[in-house]
Amino acid sequence: DGGITQSPKYLFRKEGQNVTLSCEQNLNHDAMYWYRQDPGQGLRLIYYSQIVNDFQKGDIAEGYSVSREKKESFPLTVTSAQKNPTAFYLCASSMPLTGQNEKLFFGSGTQLSVL
Amino acid sequence: DAKTTQPPSMDCAEGRAANLPCNHSTISGNEYVYWYRQIHSQGPQYIIHGLKNNETNEMASLIITEDRKSSTLILPHATLRDTAVYYCIVRVATNAGKSTFGDGTTLTVKP
């Protein structure tokens, strides 16, 4: 089945540690996104990529980094510079088509907690 | 993208219609209304979208007022599995990643 796979489901980070969240899609979508969701709140855009080897900062990029070496993969690294990383992280993808309505497809999320 | 306003929470009896309102008084002529929902601890799921005509699919119906300043998502026969946070988003057809997911409406379907 086509979809977006995020791993792990739960992740714990120690002080000063970098951690990487995985996001893989087999939908052949060009665009991929990372969002952060804090309890009881909506989603905030961290980074997005519309094509391989290119990505842009979203609204809250500080303390995060990404790469887009393959179309299928868009890993997110939460660096030690992110002082409040505890949140639910969501990866999404879409297929931008000129003149067409573009829908977002989401993974099932990764819950990151600080030890 | 236009700002939307939704009630923070609503209840609905199982088997009855759930009507979720959304105000978007500053919507532009080329902006669509999209609805997503998020079941607890999962990623949001697309439900439906529309421009100015009413729309229906297997999940829901979308009613947009003639002046397009508000809309209503209708779940015709709500089930317990419809308990979720529902997001109303207004944006142009492209640039899906720029969708603004606000706090949404938490719908609780009760037996």
Short mmCIF file of C-alpha atoms in Angstrom, two decimals:
data_model
loop_
_atom_site.label_atom_id
_atom_site.label_comp_id
_atom_site.label_asym_id
_atom_site.label_seq_id
_atom_site.Cartn_x
_atom_site.Cartn_y
_atom_site.Cartn_z
CA ASP A 1 0.00 0.00 0.00
CA GLY A 2 1.20 3.52 -0.74
CA GLY A 3 1.78 5.80 2.18
CA ILE A 4 4.12 7.63 4.49
CA THR A 5 6.09 5.82 7.15
CA GLN A 6 7.51 7.59 10.15
CA SER A 7 9.85 5.96 12.60
CA PRO A 8 10.25 5.50 15.43
CA LYS A 9 6.81 5.96 16.96
CA TYR A 10 8.38 7.09 20.26
CA LEU A 11 11.82 8.62 20.74
CA PHE A 12 13.67 9.86 23.79
CA ARG A 13 16.42 12.42 23.73
CA LYS A 14 19.07 13.09 26.32
CA GLU A 15 20.38 16.57 27.05
CA GLY A 16 22.84 17.75 24.41
CA GLN A 17 22.01 14.93 22.03
CA ASN A 18 21.00 15.14 18.38
CA VAL A 19 18.27 12.77 17.26
CA THR A 20 16.99 11.99 13.78
CA LEU A 21 13.40 11.23 12.86
CA SER A 22 12.78 9.17 9.76
CA CYS A 23 10.16 9.84 7.10
CA GLU A 24 9.79 7.67 3.99
CA GLN A 25 7.08 7.84 1.33
CA ASN A 26 6.26 5.58 -1.61
CA LEU A 27 3.60 7.85 -3.11
CA ASN A 28 6.05 9.30 -5.66
CA HIS A 29 5.31 12.75 -4.29
CA ASP A 30 7.69 15.60 -5.03
CA ALA A 31 6.96 17.71 -1.96
CA MET A 32 7.57 16.72 1.65
CA TYR A 33 7.04 18.57 4.93
CA TRP A 34 7.78 18.42 8.64
CA TYR A 35 5.39 19.80 11.25
CA ARG A 36 5.57 20.11 14.99
CA GLN A 37 2.48 19.74 17.18
CA ASP A 38 2.40 20.66 20.87
CA PRO A 39 -0.35 19.30 23.13
CA GLY A 40 -3.77 20.75 22.37
CA GLN A 41 -2.44 22.94 19.58
CA GLY A 42 -2.39 22.99 15.81
CA LEU A 43 0.50 22.18 13.50
CA ARG A 44 3.49 24.42 12.84
CA LEU A 45 5.68 24.05 9.76
CA ILE A 46 9.36 23.32 10.45
CA TYR A 47 10.87 22.62 7.02
CA TYR A 48 9.63 21.70 3.58
CA SER A 49 11.12 20.41 0.37
CA GLN A 50 9.53 20.71 -3.04
CA ILE A 51 12.21 18.82 -4.94
CA VAL A 52 15.20 16.58 -4.29
CA ASN A 53 18.32 18.38 -3.01
CA ASP A 54 16.36 21.50 -2.13
CA PHE A 55 14.50 22.55 1.02
CA GLN A 56 13.27 25.71 2.73
CA LYS A 57 12.74 26.82 6.29
CA GLY A 58 9.24 26.94 7.63
CA ASP A 59 7.94 29.00 10.53
CA ILE A 60 9.95 27.35 13.32
CA ALA A 61 13.17 25.99 11.75
CA GLU A 62 15.60 27.02 14.51
CA GLY A 63 17.17 24.01 16.19
CA TYR A 64 16.24 21.63 13.38
CA SER A 65 17.93 20.43 10.20
CA VAL A 66 16.81 18.33 7.23
CA SER A 67 18.16 16.72 4.10
CA ARG A 68 16.51 15.59 0.87
CA GLU A 69 18.96 13.33 -0.94
CA LYS A 70 16.27 11.01 -2.26
CA LYS A 71 12.74 11.67 -3.41
CA GLU A 72 11.39 9.08 -1.01
CA SER A 73 13.14 10.27 2.14
CA PHE A 74 13.09 13.47 4.21
CA PRO A 75 14.75 12.92 7.60
CA LEU A 76 14.52 15.54 10.34
CA THR A 77 17.32 16.06 12.88
CA VAL A 78 16.45 17.69 16.16
CA THR A 79 19.69 19.26 17.32
CA SER A 80 20.88 20.13 20.81
CA ALA A 81 20.15 23.76 19.93
CA GLN A 82 16.42 22.99 20.14
CA LYS A 83 15.83 23.66 23.83
CA ASN A 84 12.24 22.48 23.98
CA PRO A 85 12.02 19.51 21.63
CA THR A 86 9.26 17.59 23.38
CA ALA A 87 6.42 17.43 20.87
CA PHE A 88 4.60 15.29 18.33
CA TYR A 89 6.31 15.46 14.94
CA LEU A 90 4.40 14.87 11.73
CA CYS A 91 5.74 14.29 8.25
CA ALA A 92 3.58 14.91 5.19
CA SER A 93 3.86 14.81 1.43
CA SER A 94 1.98 16.18 -1.54
CA MET A 95 2.12 16.19 -5.31
CA PRO A 96 2.06 19.75 -6.60
CA LEU A 97 0.28 19.84 -9.93
CA THR A 98 -0.34 23.10 -11.74
CA GLY A 99 -3.97 24.08 -11.47
CA GLN A 100 -4.88 21.05 -9.38
CA ASN A 101 -5.98 20.93 -5.79
CA GLU A 102 -3.07 19.73 -3.74
CA LYS A 103 -3.80 17.48 -0.78
CA LEU A 104 -1.51 16.66 2.11
CA PHE A 105 -0.90 13.06 3.11
CA PHE A 106 0.42 12.54 6.63
CA GLY A 107 2.40 9.89 8.42
CA SER A 108 1.38 8.57 11.84
CA GLY A 109 3.84 10.77 13.71
CA THR A 110 6.75 10.47 16.14
CA GLN A 111 6.42 11.48 19.78
CA LEU A 112 9.73 12.92 20.96
CA SER A 113 10.39 13.33 24.67
CA VAL A 114 13.36 14.64 26.60
CA LEU A 115 14.85 12.46 29.34
CA ASP B 1 -3.98 32.58 3.37
CA ALA B 2 -7.24 33.62 4.99
CA LYS B 3 -7.74 33.16 8.73
CA THR B 4 -10.42 30.78 9.95
CA THR B 5 -12.42 30.66 13.17
CA GLN B 6 -13.81 27.42 14.59
CA PRO B 7 -15.49 26.60 17.91
CA PRO B 8 -13.03 24.82 20.20
CA SER B 9 -15.32 21.87 20.94
CA MET B 10 -18.63 20.25 20.04
CA ASP B 11 -20.57 17.16 21.09
CA CYS B 12 -22.76 14.98 18.93
CA ALA B 13 -24.91 11.94 19.64
CA GLU B 14 -23.98 8.76 17.83
CA GLY B 15 -26.06 8.29 14.69
CA ARG B 16 -27.01 11.95 14.44
CA ALA B 17 -25.58 14.48 12.00
CA ALA B 18 -22.57 16.45 13.15
CA ASN B 19 -22.43 20.01 11.79
CA LEU B 20 -19.10 21.72 12.22
CA PRO B 21 -18.99 25.44 11.41
CA CYS B 22 -16.08 27.52 10.15
CA ASN B 23 -15.90 31.27 9.61
CA HIS B 24 -13.55 32.64 6.96
CA SER B 25 -14.76 36.17 6.35
CA THR B 26 -11.52 37.31 4.65
CA ILE B 27 -11.42 34.53 2.07
CA SER B 28 -10.19 35.55 -1.36
CA GLY B 29 -11.80 34.61 -4.66
CA ASN B 30 -9.15 32.04 -5.54
CA GLU B 31 -9.01 30.38 -2.12
CA TYR B 32 -10.56 27.02 -1.40
CA VAL B 33 -11.96 25.63 1.85
CA TYR B 34 -10.33 22.37 2.96
CA TRP B 35 -11.23 20.13 5.87
CA TYR B 36 -8.94 17.66 7.59
CA ARG B 37 -9.40 15.67 10.75
CA GLN B 38 -6.95 14.25 13.26
CA ILE B 39 -7.74 11.29 15.42
CA HIS B 40 -5.77 11.24 18.64
CA SER B 41 -2.04 10.53 18.18
CA GLN B 42 -2.34 10.10 14.43
CA GLY B 43 -1.61 12.29 11.43
CA PRO B 44 -4.37 14.49 9.97
CA GLN B 45 -6.51 13.00 7.22
CA TYR B 46 -8.00 14.88 4.29
CA ILE B 47 -11.81 14.94 4.26
CA ILE B 48 -13.12 17.27 1.57
CA HIS B 49 -12.61 20.61 -0.13
CA GLY B 50 -14.65 23.14 -2.10
CA LEU B 51 -14.56 26.52 -3.78
CA LYS B 52 -18.11 27.83 -3.88
CA ASN B 53 -20.41 24.94 -4.68
CA ASN B 54 -21.55 22.42 -2.11
CA GLU B 55 -19.55 19.21 -2.21
CA THR B 56 -20.21 15.66 -1.07
CA ASN B 57 -18.04 12.57 -0.91
CA GLU B 58 -18.12 9.26 0.92
CA MET B 59 -16.96 10.86 4.15
CA ALA B 60 -18.85 14.14 4.44
CA SER B 61 -20.64 17.06 2.87
CA LEU B 62 -19.37 20.62 2.66
CA ILE B 63 -21.80 23.53 2.56
CA ILE B 64 -20.34 26.92 1.62
CA THR B 65 -22.46 30.04 1.99
CA GLU B 66 -23.16 32.12 -1.08
CA ASP B 67 -20.88 34.94 0.08
CA ARG B 68 -18.23 32.29 0.91
CA LYS B 69 -17.57 33.82 4.31
CA SER B 70 -18.45 30.66 6.18
CA SER B 71 -18.88 26.95 5.67
CA THR B 72 -20.18 23.86 7.45
CA LEU B 73 -18.80 20.35 7.40
CA ILE B 74 -21.53 17.77 7.81
CA LEU B 75 -20.95 14.19 8.95
CA PRO B 76 -24.39 12.73 8.19
CA HIS B 77 -24.41 9.82 10.65
CA ALA B 78 -21.68 10.32 13.22
CA THR B 79 -20.06 7.27 14.79
CA LEU B 80 -17.76 6.97 17.78
CA ARG B 81 -14.85 6.69 15.33
CA ASP B 82 -15.58 10.22 14.13
CA THR B 83 -14.35 11.60 17.46
CA ALA B 84 -11.40 13.75 16.40
CA VAL B 85 -10.09 17.28 15.95
CA TYR B 86 -11.44 18.84 12.76
CA TYR B 87 -9.44 21.53 10.98
CA CYS B 88 -10.87 24.06 8.56
CA ILE B 89 -8.22 25.51 6.25
CA VAL B 90 -8.50 28.20 3.62
CA ARG B 91 -5.82 28.50 0.96
CA VAL B 92 -5.13 28.57 -2.75
CA ALA B 93 -5.22 25.29 -4.65
CA THR B 94 -1.45 24.87 -4.68
CA ASN B 95 1.14 25.19 -1.91
CA ALA B 96 -0.51 22.60 0.29
CA GLY B 97 2.37 22.74 2.74
CA LYS B 98 1.52 26.32 3.59
CA SER B 99 -1.81 25.16 5.04
CA THR B 100 -2.46 26.73 8.42
CA PHE B 101 -3.66 24.12 10.89
CA GLY B 102 -5.04 26.13 13.79
CA ASP B 103 -6.51 24.67 16.95
CA GLY B 104 -9.52 23.18 15.14
CA THR B 105 -12.74 21.85 16.66
CA THR B 106 -12.66 18.83 18.94
CA LEU B 107 -15.73 16.77 18.07
CA THR B 108 -16.79 14.22 20.65
CA VAL B 109 -19.37 11.68 19.50
CA LYS B 110 -21.22 10.20 22.45
CA PRO B 111 -23.16 6.92 22.63
#
